[in-house]
Coordinates of C-alpha atoms and ligand atoms in Angstrom, one line a residue:
M1 CA -7.8 -28.8 -30.3
L2 CA -6.1 -28.1 -27.0
G3 CA -2.5 -27.1 -26.4
Q4 CA -0.2 -29.4 -25.4
M5 CA 1.7 -27.5 -22.6
M6 CA 2.0 -28.9 -18.9
D7 CA -0.6 -28.6 -16.6
F8 CA 1.9 -26.7 -13.8
P9 CA 0.1 -24.8 -11.1
L10 CA 0.7 -21.1 -10.4
T11 CA 1.6 -21.5 -6.8
L12 CA 4.2 -19.4 -4.5
V13 CA 6.1 -22.6 -4.1
P14 CA 8.3 -22.4 -7.1
I15 CA 8.9 -18.6 -6.4
L16 CA 10.1 -19.8 -3.1
E17 CA 12.4 -22.5 -4.5
R18 CA 14.0 -20.2 -6.8
A19 CA 14.9 -18.5 -3.6
R20 CA 17.4 -21.4 -2.9
N21 CA 18.0 -22.4 -6.4
V22 CA 18.9 -19.6 -8.5
Y23 CA 19.4 -16.5 -5.7
S24 CA 20.5 -18.2 -2.8
R25 CA 23.1 -14.9 -2.6
S26 CA 20.8 -12.5 -2.6
E27 CA 20.4 -10.3 0.6
V28 CA 17.3 -9.3 3.1
V29 CA 18.4 -6.4 5.1
W30 CA 16.1 -5.0 8.1
R31 CA 16.1 -2.7 10.9
R32 CA 15.5 -3.7 14.5
P33 CA 13.4 -1.3 17.0
D34 CA 17.0 -0.3 18.5
R35 CA 18.0 1.0 14.8
G36 CA 20.4 -2.0 14.4
V37 CA 20.6 -3.2 10.9
E38 CA 21.0 -6.7 10.3
R39 CA 20.9 -9.2 7.0
Y40 CA 20.8 -12.7 5.9
T41 CA 21.0 -14.2 2.6
F42 CA 18.1 -15.8 0.4
A43 CA 19.6 -19.1 1.4
D44 CA 18.6 -18.4 5.0
F45 CA 15.3 -17.2 4.1
Y46 CA 14.5 -20.2 2.4
G47 CA 15.6 -22.6 5.2
R48 CA 13.8 -20.6 7.9
A49 CA 10.6 -20.1 5.8
R50 CA 10.9 -23.9 4.8
K51 CA 11.3 -24.5 8.3
L52 CA 8.0 -22.3 9.1
A53 CA 6.0 -24.5 6.8
E54 CA 7.2 -28.2 8.2
A55 CA 6.4 -26.6 11.7
L56 CA 3.1 -25.2 11.3
T57 CA 2.1 -28.4 9.8
R58 CA 3.4 -30.5 12.6
A59 CA 1.4 -27.8 14.6
G60 CA -1.9 -28.9 13.2
L61 CA -2.1 -26.5 10.2
K62 CA -4.8 -27.7 7.9
P63 CA -5.3 -26.5 4.4
G64 CA -6.9 -22.8 4.3
D65 CA -6.1 -22.3 8.1
R66 CA -5.6 -18.7 8.6
V67 CA -2.2 -17.7 10.0
A68 CA -2.3 -14.0 11.3
T69 CA 1.0 -12.1 11.5
L70 CA 1.1 -9.0 13.9
M71 CA 4.5 -7.6 12.6
W72 CA 6.6 -4.8 11.4
N73 CA 8.2 -5.0 8.3
H74 CA 11.2 -7.5 8.6
E75 CA 12.6 -10.6 7.5
T76 CA 10.6 -12.8 10.0
H77 CA 7.6 -11.1 8.2
L78 CA 9.0 -12.2 5.0
E79 CA 9.4 -16.1 6.1
A80 CA 5.5 -15.9 7.2
Y81 CA 4.5 -14.4 3.7
F82 CA 6.2 -17.7 2.3
G83 CA 6.0 -20.2 5.0
I84 CA 2.3 -20.0 5.6
P85 CA 0.8 -20.2 2.1
C86 CA 3.5 -23.0 0.5
A87 CA 2.4 -25.0 3.8
G88 CA -1.4 -24.7 2.4
G89 CA -2.3 -21.8 4.8
V90 CA -3.8 -18.5 4.4
L91 CA -1.5 -15.7 5.6
H92 CA -3.6 -12.9 7.4
P93 CA -1.2 -9.9 8.2
L94 CA -3.1 -7.6 10.8
N95 CA -2.9 -3.7 10.6
L96 CA -0.9 -2.8 14.0
R97 CA -2.4 0.8 14.0
L98 CA -5.9 -0.1 13.8
H99 CA -8.3 0.2 17.2
P100 CA -8.2 -3.2 19.5
S101 CA -12.0 -3.5 18.6
E102 CA -11.3 -3.6 15.2
L103 CA -8.1 -5.7 15.3
A104 CA -10.5 -8.2 17.5
F105 CA -13.5 -7.5 14.7
I106 CA -11.0 -8.7 11.8
A107 CA -9.3 -11.5 13.6
N108 CA -12.4 -13.1 14.6
H109 CA -14.1 -12.4 11.0
A110 CA -11.1 -14.0 9.4
G111 CA -11.1 -16.7 11.8
D112 CA -7.5 -16.5 12.5
R113 CA -6.3 -19.8 14.4
F114 CA -2.5 -19.1 14.8
L115 CA -1.0 -15.9 15.1
I116 CA 2.9 -15.0 15.1
V117 CA 3.5 -11.4 16.8
D118 CA 6.5 -9.5 17.5
D119 CA 7.6 -9.1 20.8
A120 CA 7.7 -5.3 20.2
L121 CA 4.2 -5.7 19.6
L122 CA 3.2 -7.3 22.6
P123 CA 1.1 -4.2 24.3
C124 CA -0.8 -4.1 20.8
L125 CA -2.0 -7.8 21.0
E126 CA -2.6 -7.4 24.9
S127 CA -5.0 -4.8 23.7
F128 CA -7.4 -7.1 22.0
R129 CA -6.2 -10.6 22.8
K130 CA -9.2 -11.5 25.3
D131 CA -11.5 -10.6 22.3
A132 CA -9.8 -13.0 19.7
K133 CA -9.6 -16.4 19.7
F134 CA -6.3 -17.1 18.7
E135 CA -5.5 -21.0 19.3
R136 CA -1.8 -20.7 19.8
I137 CA 0.3 -17.7 19.6
F138 CA 4.3 -17.5 18.8
V139 CA 6.3 -14.5 19.9
V140 CA 9.2 -13.4 17.6
K141 CA 12.3 -12.1 19.0
Y142 CA 12.5 -8.8 17.5
G143 CA 12.9 -5.8 19.8
C144 CA 14.5 -7.7 22.8
T145 CA 18.3 -7.8 22.4
G146 CA 19.0 -9.6 25.6
S147 CA 19.7 -13.4 25.9
D148 CA 17.2 -16.1 24.7
A149 CA 16.2 -16.6 28.4
E150 CA 15.7 -13.1 29.1
F151 CA 13.6 -12.9 26.1
R152 CA 11.7 -15.8 27.5
K153 CA 11.1 -14.1 30.9
I154 CA 9.4 -11.2 29.3
H155 CA 6.6 -13.2 27.6
K156 CA 4.2 -16.1 28.3
F157 CA 3.8 -17.1 24.8
E158 CA 5.2 -19.7 22.5
N159 CA 8.8 -18.9 20.9
Y160 CA 8.8 -18.7 17.1
D161 CA 12.4 -20.0 16.9
D162 CA 11.3 -22.9 19.4
L163 CA 8.4 -23.3 16.7
L164 CA 11.0 -23.1 13.9
E165 CA 13.2 -26.0 15.9
T166 CA 10.4 -28.7 15.5
A167 CA 11.0 -28.8 11.8
S168 CA 13.1 -32.0 11.1
G169 CA 14.0 -30.6 7.6
D170 CA 12.4 -33.9 6.2
Y171 CA 9.4 -32.0 4.4
Q172 CA 7.6 -31.5 0.9
F173 CA 5.6 -28.9 0.3
P174 CA 2.1 -30.1 -0.1
P175 CA 0.8 -30.0 -3.6
I176 CA -1.4 -26.8 -3.9
D177 CA -4.2 -25.9 -6.4
E178 CA -3.4 -22.1 -7.7
N179 CA -6.8 -21.2 -7.1
S180 CA -6.5 -22.2 -3.5
A181 CA -6.1 -19.3 -0.9
A182 CA -2.8 -18.0 -0.4
A183 CA -3.3 -14.6 1.9
M184 CA -6.2 -12.5 3.1
C185 CA -5.9 -8.6 3.7
Y186 CA -8.5 -6.3 4.8
T187 CA -9.1 -3.0 3.1
S188 CA -7.7 -0.2 5.6
G189 CA -11.0 1.3 6.1
T190 CA -10.4 4.9 4.9
T191 CA -14.5 5.1 4.1
G192 CA -16.3 2.1 6.0
R193 CA -16.0 -0.9 7.9
P194 CA -12.8 -3.0 7.0
K195 CA -13.4 -6.0 4.4
G196 CA -11.7 -9.1 3.8
V197 CA -10.0 -10.1 0.3
V198 CA -9.0 -13.2 -0.3
Y199 CA -6.1 -13.7 -2.5
S200 CA -5.5 -16.9 -4.5
H201 CA -1.9 -18.2 -5.3
R202 CA -2.5 -18.0 -8.9
A203 CA -3.7 -14.1 -8.4
L204 CA -0.3 -13.6 -6.3
V205 CA 1.6 -15.0 -9.0
L206 CA 0.5 -13.5 -12.2
H207 CA 0.6 -9.9 -10.0
S208 CA 4.4 -10.7 -9.2
F209 CA 4.8 -10.8 -13.0
A210 CA 2.8 -7.5 -13.5
E211 CA 5.4 -5.9 -11.2
T212 CA 8.3 -6.8 -13.4
V213 CA 6.8 -5.2 -16.6
A214 CA 9.3 -2.5 -17.3
D215 CA 6.6 0.0 -18.2
A216 CA 5.0 -1.0 -14.3
F217 CA 7.8 -1.3 -11.7
G218 CA 10.5 -3.2 -13.6
I219 CA 11.5 -5.2 -10.6
N220 CA 14.6 -6.8 -11.5
H221 CA 17.5 -9.2 -10.1
Q222 CA 19.7 -5.9 -10.2
D223 CA 17.1 -4.0 -7.8
T224 CA 17.7 -3.0 -4.2
L225 CA 13.9 -2.5 -2.9
L226 CA 13.0 -1.0 0.2
V227 CA 9.9 -2.0 1.4
V228 CA 8.3 1.1 3.1
A229 CA 4.6 0.2 2.2
P230 CA 3.6 -2.0 5.5
L231 CA 3.4 -5.4 5.2
F232 CA 0.0 -5.5 6.7
H233 CA -1.3 -3.3 3.8
A234 CA -2.3 -4.5 0.5
N235 CA 0.4 -7.6 0.5
G236 CA 2.9 -4.8 1.1
W237 CA 1.9 -3.9 -2.4
G238 CA 2.9 -7.6 -3.6
L239 CA 6.9 -6.5 -3.6
P240 CA 7.7 -9.2 -1.3
F241 CA 6.6 -11.7 -3.5
T242 CA 8.1 -10.0 -6.5
A243 CA 11.4 -9.6 -5.1
V244 CA 11.7 -13.2 -3.9
M245 CA 10.6 -14.1 -7.7
T246 CA 13.3 -12.2 -9.5
G247 CA 16.0 -12.2 -6.3
A248 CA 16.3 -8.4 -5.7
K249 CA 17.7 -7.5 -2.3
M250 CA 15.2 -6.5 0.2
V251 CA 15.3 -4.0 2.7
F252 CA 12.8 -3.8 5.7
P253 CA 12.9 -0.3 7.7
G254 CA 11.2 -2.2 11.0
P255 CA 9.4 0.6 12.5
H256 CA 11.6 3.6 11.5
V257 CA 9.7 5.1 8.6
D258 CA 10.7 8.7 9.2
P259 CA 12.4 10.5 6.6
E260 CA 16.3 10.4 8.0
S261 CA 16.1 7.0 8.6
L262 CA 14.4 5.7 5.2
L263 CA 17.1 8.1 3.5
E264 CA 19.8 6.6 5.7
L265 CA 18.8 3.0 4.3
I266 CA 18.4 4.6 0.7
T267 CA 22.0 6.0 0.7
T268 CA 24.1 3.0 3.0
E269 CA 21.9 0.2 0.9
R270 CA 21.9 2.0 -2.6
V271 CA 18.5 1.1 -2.9
T272 CA 17.1 1.6 -6.7
A273 CA 13.6 1.2 -6.0
S274 CA 11.0 1.7 -3.2
C275 CA 7.3 2.2 -2.8
G276 CA 5.1 4.2 -0.1
V277 CA 2.1 6.4 -0.1
P278 CA 2.5 10.4 -1.1
T279 CA 3.1 11.5 2.9
V280 CA 5.8 9.3 3.1
W281 CA 7.6 10.8 0.0
I282 CA 6.2 14.2 0.9
S283 CA 8.2 14.0 4.0
V284 CA 11.6 12.6 2.4
L285 CA 11.4 15.4 0.0
A286 CA 11.1 18.1 2.5
E287 CA 14.3 16.4 4.2
L288 CA 15.9 16.2 1.0
E289 CA 15.3 20.0 0.3
K290 CA 16.4 21.2 4.0
N291 CA 19.4 19.1 3.9
P292 CA 20.5 18.2 0.1
E293 CA 24.1 18.1 0.8
K294 CA 23.7 15.2 3.6
W295 CA 21.6 12.9 1.3
K296 CA 23.3 12.9 -2.1
L297 CA 22.3 9.6 -3.6
A298 CA 24.9 7.9 -5.6
Q299 CA 22.3 6.0 -7.5
T300 CA 18.8 6.9 -9.2
M301 CA 15.7 5.3 -7.9
R302 CA 12.3 4.6 -8.7
A303 CA 9.4 5.0 -6.1
P304 CA 5.9 3.4 -7.1
C305 CA 3.4 5.6 -5.3
G306 CA -0.1 5.2 -4.5
G307 CA -3.1 4.8 -2.1
T308 CA -3.7 8.7 -2.7
A309 CA -3.2 10.8 -5.5
P310 CA 0.6 11.9 -5.5
P311 CA 0.6 15.9 -6.4
E312 CA 2.4 17.0 -9.2
A313 CA 4.8 19.1 -7.4
L314 CA 6.0 15.9 -5.4
I315 CA 6.7 14.3 -8.9
R316 CA 8.7 17.4 -10.1
G317 CA 10.5 17.7 -6.6
L318 CA 11.7 14.0 -6.3
D319 CA 13.1 14.1 -9.8
R320 CA 15.6 16.6 -8.8
F321 CA 16.7 14.4 -6.0
G322 CA 17.1 11.5 -8.7
I323 CA 13.8 9.8 -7.3
H324 CA 11.9 8.9 -10.0
L325 CA 8.3 8.6 -8.7
I326 CA 5.9 6.1 -10.5
H327 CA 2.0 6.8 -10.1
L328 CA 0.2 3.7 -9.2
W329 CA -3.6 3.4 -9.0
G330 CA -4.9 0.3 -7.0
M331 CA -6.6 -1.2 -4.1
T332 CA -6.5 -3.8 -1.6
E333 CA -9.1 -5.5 -3.9
T334 CA -6.6 -5.3 -6.8
A335 CA -3.4 -6.8 -5.0
P336 CA -3.1 -3.9 -5.5
L337 CA -1.2 -2.9 -8.7
A338 CA -4.1 -2.1 -11.3
T339 CA -2.3 1.1 -13.3
T340 CA 0.8 3.0 -13.7
G341 CA 1.7 6.2 -14.9
G342 CA 4.3 5.9 -17.3
L343 CA 4.3 7.9 -20.4
H344 CA 3.4 6.5 -24.0
V345 CA 6.2 6.6 -26.6
H346 CA 4.3 9.3 -28.6
M347 CA 4.6 11.7 -25.5
M348 CA 8.5 11.6 -25.6
D349 CA 8.6 15.1 -27.4
W350 CA 6.1 16.5 -25.3
S351 CA 6.7 19.5 -23.3
E352 CA 8.0 19.1 -19.8
D353 CA 4.7 20.7 -18.3
E354 CA 2.7 18.1 -20.4
K355 CA 4.6 15.3 -19.6
Y356 CA 4.5 15.8 -15.6
A357 CA 0.6 16.3 -16.1
V358 CA 0.3 13.0 -17.4
R359 CA 2.5 11.3 -14.7
A360 CA 0.1 13.0 -12.2
Q361 CA -2.6 10.8 -13.7
Q362 CA -3.5 7.3 -12.5
G363 CA -2.2 6.1 -16.1
I364 CA -2.9 3.2 -18.1
P365 CA -3.9 -0.4 -16.9
A366 CA -1.0 -3.4 -16.0
P367 CA -1.6 -6.4 -18.8
F368 CA -4.7 -8.5 -17.9
I369 CA -6.3 -5.3 -15.9
E370 CA -9.4 -4.2 -17.5
L371 CA -11.0 -0.8 -17.1
R372 CA -14.1 0.7 -17.7
V373 CA -16.0 4.0 -16.9
T374 CA -19.6 3.8 -16.9
R375 CA -22.4 6.4 -15.8
E376 CA -26.0 4.9 -15.4
G377 CA -24.6 1.6 -16.7
K378 CA -23.3 3.2 -20.4
E379 CA -19.7 4.0 -20.9
V380 CA -18.8 7.5 -20.9
P381 CA -16.9 8.9 -23.7
R382 CA -13.1 8.1 -23.9
D383 CA -12.3 12.1 -24.3
G384 CA -10.1 12.3 -21.1
E385 CA -12.6 14.9 -19.6
T386 CA -16.1 13.0 -18.8
A387 CA -16.3 11.6 -15.3
G388 CA -17.7 8.4 -14.4
D389 CA -17.6 5.3 -11.9
L390 CA -14.4 3.5 -12.4
E391 CA -15.1 -0.3 -12.7
V392 CA -12.3 -3.2 -12.9
R393 CA -11.8 -6.6 -13.3
G394 CA -9.0 -9.0 -13.7
P395 CA -7.4 -12.1 -12.8
W396 CA -5.9 -10.6 -9.5
V397 CA -9.1 -8.9 -9.1
A398 CA -11.4 -9.8 -5.7
A399 CA -14.5 -11.6 -7.3
S400 CA -16.3 -11.2 -3.7
Y401 CA -15.3 -10.1 -0.2
Y402 CA -14.7 -12.8 2.5
N403 CA -18.0 -13.7 4.4
M404 CA -19.7 -10.2 3.4
P405 CA -22.6 -11.2 1.1
E406 CA -24.3 -8.1 2.0
E407 CA -21.5 -6.0 0.0
A408 CA -22.3 -8.3 -3.2
A409 CA -23.5 -5.0 -4.8
R410 CA -20.0 -4.1 -5.1
W411 CA -20.0 -6.1 -8.5
T412 CA -22.1 -5.4 -11.3
S413 CA -24.1 -8.4 -12.9
D414 CA -21.7 -8.7 -15.7
G415 CA -18.5 -9.3 -13.2
W416 CA -16.9 -5.8 -12.8
F417 CA -15.8 -4.9 -9.2
R418 CA -17.2 -0.9 -8.7
T419 CA -14.2 0.6 -7.2
G420 CA -16.1 3.5 -5.6
D421 CA -13.5 6.0 -7.3
V422 CA -14.7 8.6 -10.0
A423 CA -12.5 8.7 -12.8
A424 CA -12.3 9.9 -16.5
W425 CA -10.4 8.0 -19.1
D426 CA -9.1 8.3 -22.8
D427 CA -8.9 6.3 -25.9
S428 CA -5.5 4.6 -24.5
S429 CA -7.5 3.5 -21.4
R430 CA -5.3 5.8 -19.5
I431 CA -7.5 7.2 -16.5
R432 CA -7.6 10.3 -14.6
L433 CA -8.7 9.9 -11.0
V434 CA -11.7 12.8 -9.9
D435 CA -12.0 11.6 -6.8
R436 CA -13.5 8.8 -4.5
S437 CA -17.2 9.2 -4.9
K438 CA -17.3 9.7 -1.1
D439 CA -15.0 12.5 -1.2
L440 CA -16.4 14.4 -4.1
I441 CA -17.7 17.8 -3.0
K442 CA -21.2 18.3 -4.1
S443 CA -22.0 22.3 -4.4
G444 CA -25.1 23.6 -5.8
G445 CA -25.6 20.6 -7.9
E446 CA -22.0 20.7 -9.1
W447 CA -19.3 18.4 -8.3
I448 CA -15.8 19.6 -7.0
S449 CA -12.9 17.2 -6.9
S450 CA -11.0 17.3 -3.7
V451 CA -8.0 15.7 -5.4
D452 CA -7.6 18.4 -8.1
L453 CA -7.6 21.2 -5.3
E454 CA -5.3 19.6 -3.0
N455 CA -2.8 18.6 -5.8
A456 CA -2.8 22.4 -7.0
L457 CA -2.5 23.6 -3.5
M458 CA 0.9 21.4 -2.8
G459 CA 2.0 22.9 -5.8
H460 CA 2.2 26.2 -3.9
P461 CA 6.0 27.0 -2.7
A462 CA 4.8 27.6 0.9
V463 CA 2.4 24.5 1.1
R464 CA 3.7 21.0 2.5
E465 CA 0.4 19.1 2.8
A466 CA -3.2 20.3 1.9
C467 CA -6.3 18.1 2.4
V468 CA -9.7 19.5 0.9
V469 CA -13.3 18.4 2.2
G470 CA -16.6 19.0 1.6
V471 CA -18.5 20.9 4.7
P472 CA -22.2 21.2 5.0
H473 CA -23.5 24.4 3.9
P474 CA -27.1 26.0 3.9
K475 CA -27.2 27.3 1.0
W476 CA -25.1 25.2 -1.6
Q477 CA -25.1 21.8 0.2
E478 CA -21.4 21.4 0.8
R479 CA -18.5 23.9 0.2
P480 CA -14.9 23.2 0.1
L481 CA -12.6 23.7 3.1
A482 CA -8.9 23.2 2.9
V483 CA -6.8 22.6 5.8
V484 CA -3.3 23.1 5.0
V485 CA 0.2 22.4 6.5
L486 CA 3.0 25.0 5.7
K487 CA 6.5 24.3 5.2
E488 CA 9.0 25.3 7.9
N489 CA 9.4 28.7 8.1
A490 CA 6.8 29.3 5.1
S491 CA 4.3 31.7 5.0
A492 CA 1.4 32.3 3.3
T493 CA -2.1 34.1 3.6
Q494 CA -5.6 32.6 2.7
Q495 CA -6.0 35.6 0.0
E496 CA -2.4 34.5 -1.4
L497 CA -3.7 30.6 -1.6
R498 CA -6.9 31.4 -2.8
E499 CA -5.6 33.7 -5.9
F500 CA -2.7 31.0 -6.4
L501 CA -5.7 28.5 -6.9
G502 CA -7.8 31.1 -9.2
T503 CA -5.4 30.8 -12.0
K504 CA -6.5 26.9 -12.4
F505 CA -9.9 26.7 -11.1
A506 CA -13.4 28.3 -11.8
K507 CA -14.2 30.7 -8.9
W508 CA -17.3 28.2 -7.6
Q509 CA -14.6 25.8 -7.2
L510 CA -12.1 27.6 -4.8
P511 CA -12.4 26.6 -1.4
D512 CA -14.3 29.1 0.5
A513 CA -12.3 28.5 3.7
F514 CA -8.3 28.0 4.4
V515 CA -7.5 26.4 7.7
F516 CA -3.7 26.7 8.8
S517 CA -2.5 23.6 10.9
D518 CA 0.3 21.7 12.2
A519 CA -0.6 18.2 10.8
I520 CA -3.1 16.3 9.1
P521 CA -4.6 13.4 10.5
R522 CA -3.9 10.2 9.1
T523 CA -5.4 6.6 8.5
S524 CA -3.7 3.7 9.6
V525 CA -1.8 3.6 6.2
G526 CA -0.7 7.1 6.1
K527 CA -3.6 8.6 4.2
F528 CA -5.2 11.8 5.0
L529 CA -7.9 11.0 7.0
K530 CA -10.7 12.9 5.5
S531 CA -13.7 11.8 7.7
K532 CA -12.1 13.1 10.7
L533 CA -11.5 16.6 8.8
R534 CA -15.3 16.4 8.2
E535 CA -16.4 15.8 11.4
E536 CA -14.3 18.2 12.8
Y537 CA -15.4 21.0 10.6
A538 CA -19.0 19.8 10.2
N539 CA -20.3 22.9 12.0
W540 CA -17.9 25.2 10.0
K541 CA -19.5 28.7 10.4
W542 CA -19.5 30.2 6.8
E543 CA -19.1 33.8 6.4
Ligands
ADP1 P1 -9.1 2.0 1.5 O1 -10.1 1.7 0.7 O2 -9.7 1.4 3.1 O3 -8.3 3.3 1.6 P2 -7.2 0.9 0.0 O4 -5.7 1.2 0.6 O5 -7.4 -0.3 -0.7 O6 -8.2 0.8 1.1 O7 -7.6 2.0 -1.0 C1 -8.0 2.0 -2.3 C2 -8.3 3.3 -2.4 O8 -7.4 4.5 -2.4 C3 -8.9 3.6 -4.3 O9 -10.0 3.2 -4.3 C4 -8.2 5.0 -4.3 O10 -9.7 5.6 -3.9 C5 -7.6 5.5 -3.4 N1 -6.1 5.5 -4.2 C6 -5.3 4.6 -4.5 N2 -4.3 4.9 -5.2 C7 -4.4 5.9 -5.5 C8 -4.0 7.1 -6.6 N3 -2.9 6.9 -7.3 N4 -4.7 8.3 -6.8 C9 -5.8 8.4 -6.1 N5 -6.2 7.7 -5.1 C10 -6.1 6.4 -5.0

């Protein structure tokens, strides 16, 4: 017997309609390049997103056509997040921090037809435009504060606002199959060439629901959400979709993601939830510790954080300022939310130390996400200790990469995605990530987790950031080398750091070298760039 419910497709259109029908008074706030702050309502957002859908259709957009964006986080990018997929197109945000050759490769590989670009990013566009094949380019007046006439003078492309003006208002969103493509993102390329992931409407809708679960991010209408994660990285972590679905106020920082600018928005806009990679929160914490009187938060805040493992010391440090870090593990391939590091009810009377140790783990899967940890085709014991390859499946997990059949081996024959991460799990499917398999340090036939060493080092009071990589060694194959950035006015010696780690790790696991540095190189989305450090220290002379 079949259920007798309506067949109602899970697409982004009803989420967009909800912005007008239910949450028209909610606000969208954004910062401009000149630091000015502007705002409009969801009613305005809805009107412009709908105009964009109609205008693109009039411009010849066909179902499945890719429309690229090259934009900072601001209101027009949000309009593109909905206007493009609700017209049947495929939103494709380009990572503005990539090398021009990578941008050209990605735009061509995705087959991008149109491009929407910030005027402030025209130099970035020029660096690869000749190698890409955009049919039409629409420029958004974002950085230019002069008149429209002046704006037209500074570029030779079509205007985004003129495009919107071609909409008559007499437009119905087309019927869309929930399994058709809504958006695509390329992986940030930390460990290899970027690979394209194509999200269906259905996947994005279900992912949005998952982010509202109280044990995940608990995003709701009372929230004010500061979207720090770039909208070109894993769908801005899905938060624009979730915020519009719930009517949560959204705040976009534009290009200003330094800690002072973020804290200014957090305090003036009363932000209650935000999202970003650990390096963002490390610098926010440093600023809070430096100027505690300046940044008194009137509200508490939740901070979903992932991309790399947030160190326990960061979680503890932010708690002192009313910022509750929620550990998130995910990937571009998982849209990205897969696990969150909340506490189970039976842990509530555990000691503070035990609770922080749990919160520093990657945590339990979101509803409908399934995990398994295997070694040589068999599940490893769920003892929280034995490490194996982490595999994942679920309704918002990629089933393949876009046009890359050579990557098919990333999926097992029974349909699980091989994440490339090494993890241990327990009887609640709670995972602790040991490392990326490519970052594990192979020393004398044993593995050393670079993540564990980094997290412990960042617990030292003098250490601001630490990154550990395996460096070739004539006898042991590889040995750990730690690159350390000290806090302002703090000092520590190699010997002190070694002794500090010696209380937590076996002697053979300790880094054999500590290099003090002013900064650790970062990827285009703010992760530590280990490949660069490995290159830099490849010929390290071990004593
Ligand atoms: P890239 O693979 O290019 O870095 P992604 O941003 O999609 O692109 O990265 C996903 C990877 O980031 C995961 O496979 C994992 O290695 C790492 N990662 C994400 N969240 C966490 C976390 N909470 N702890 C440790 N590593 C994480």
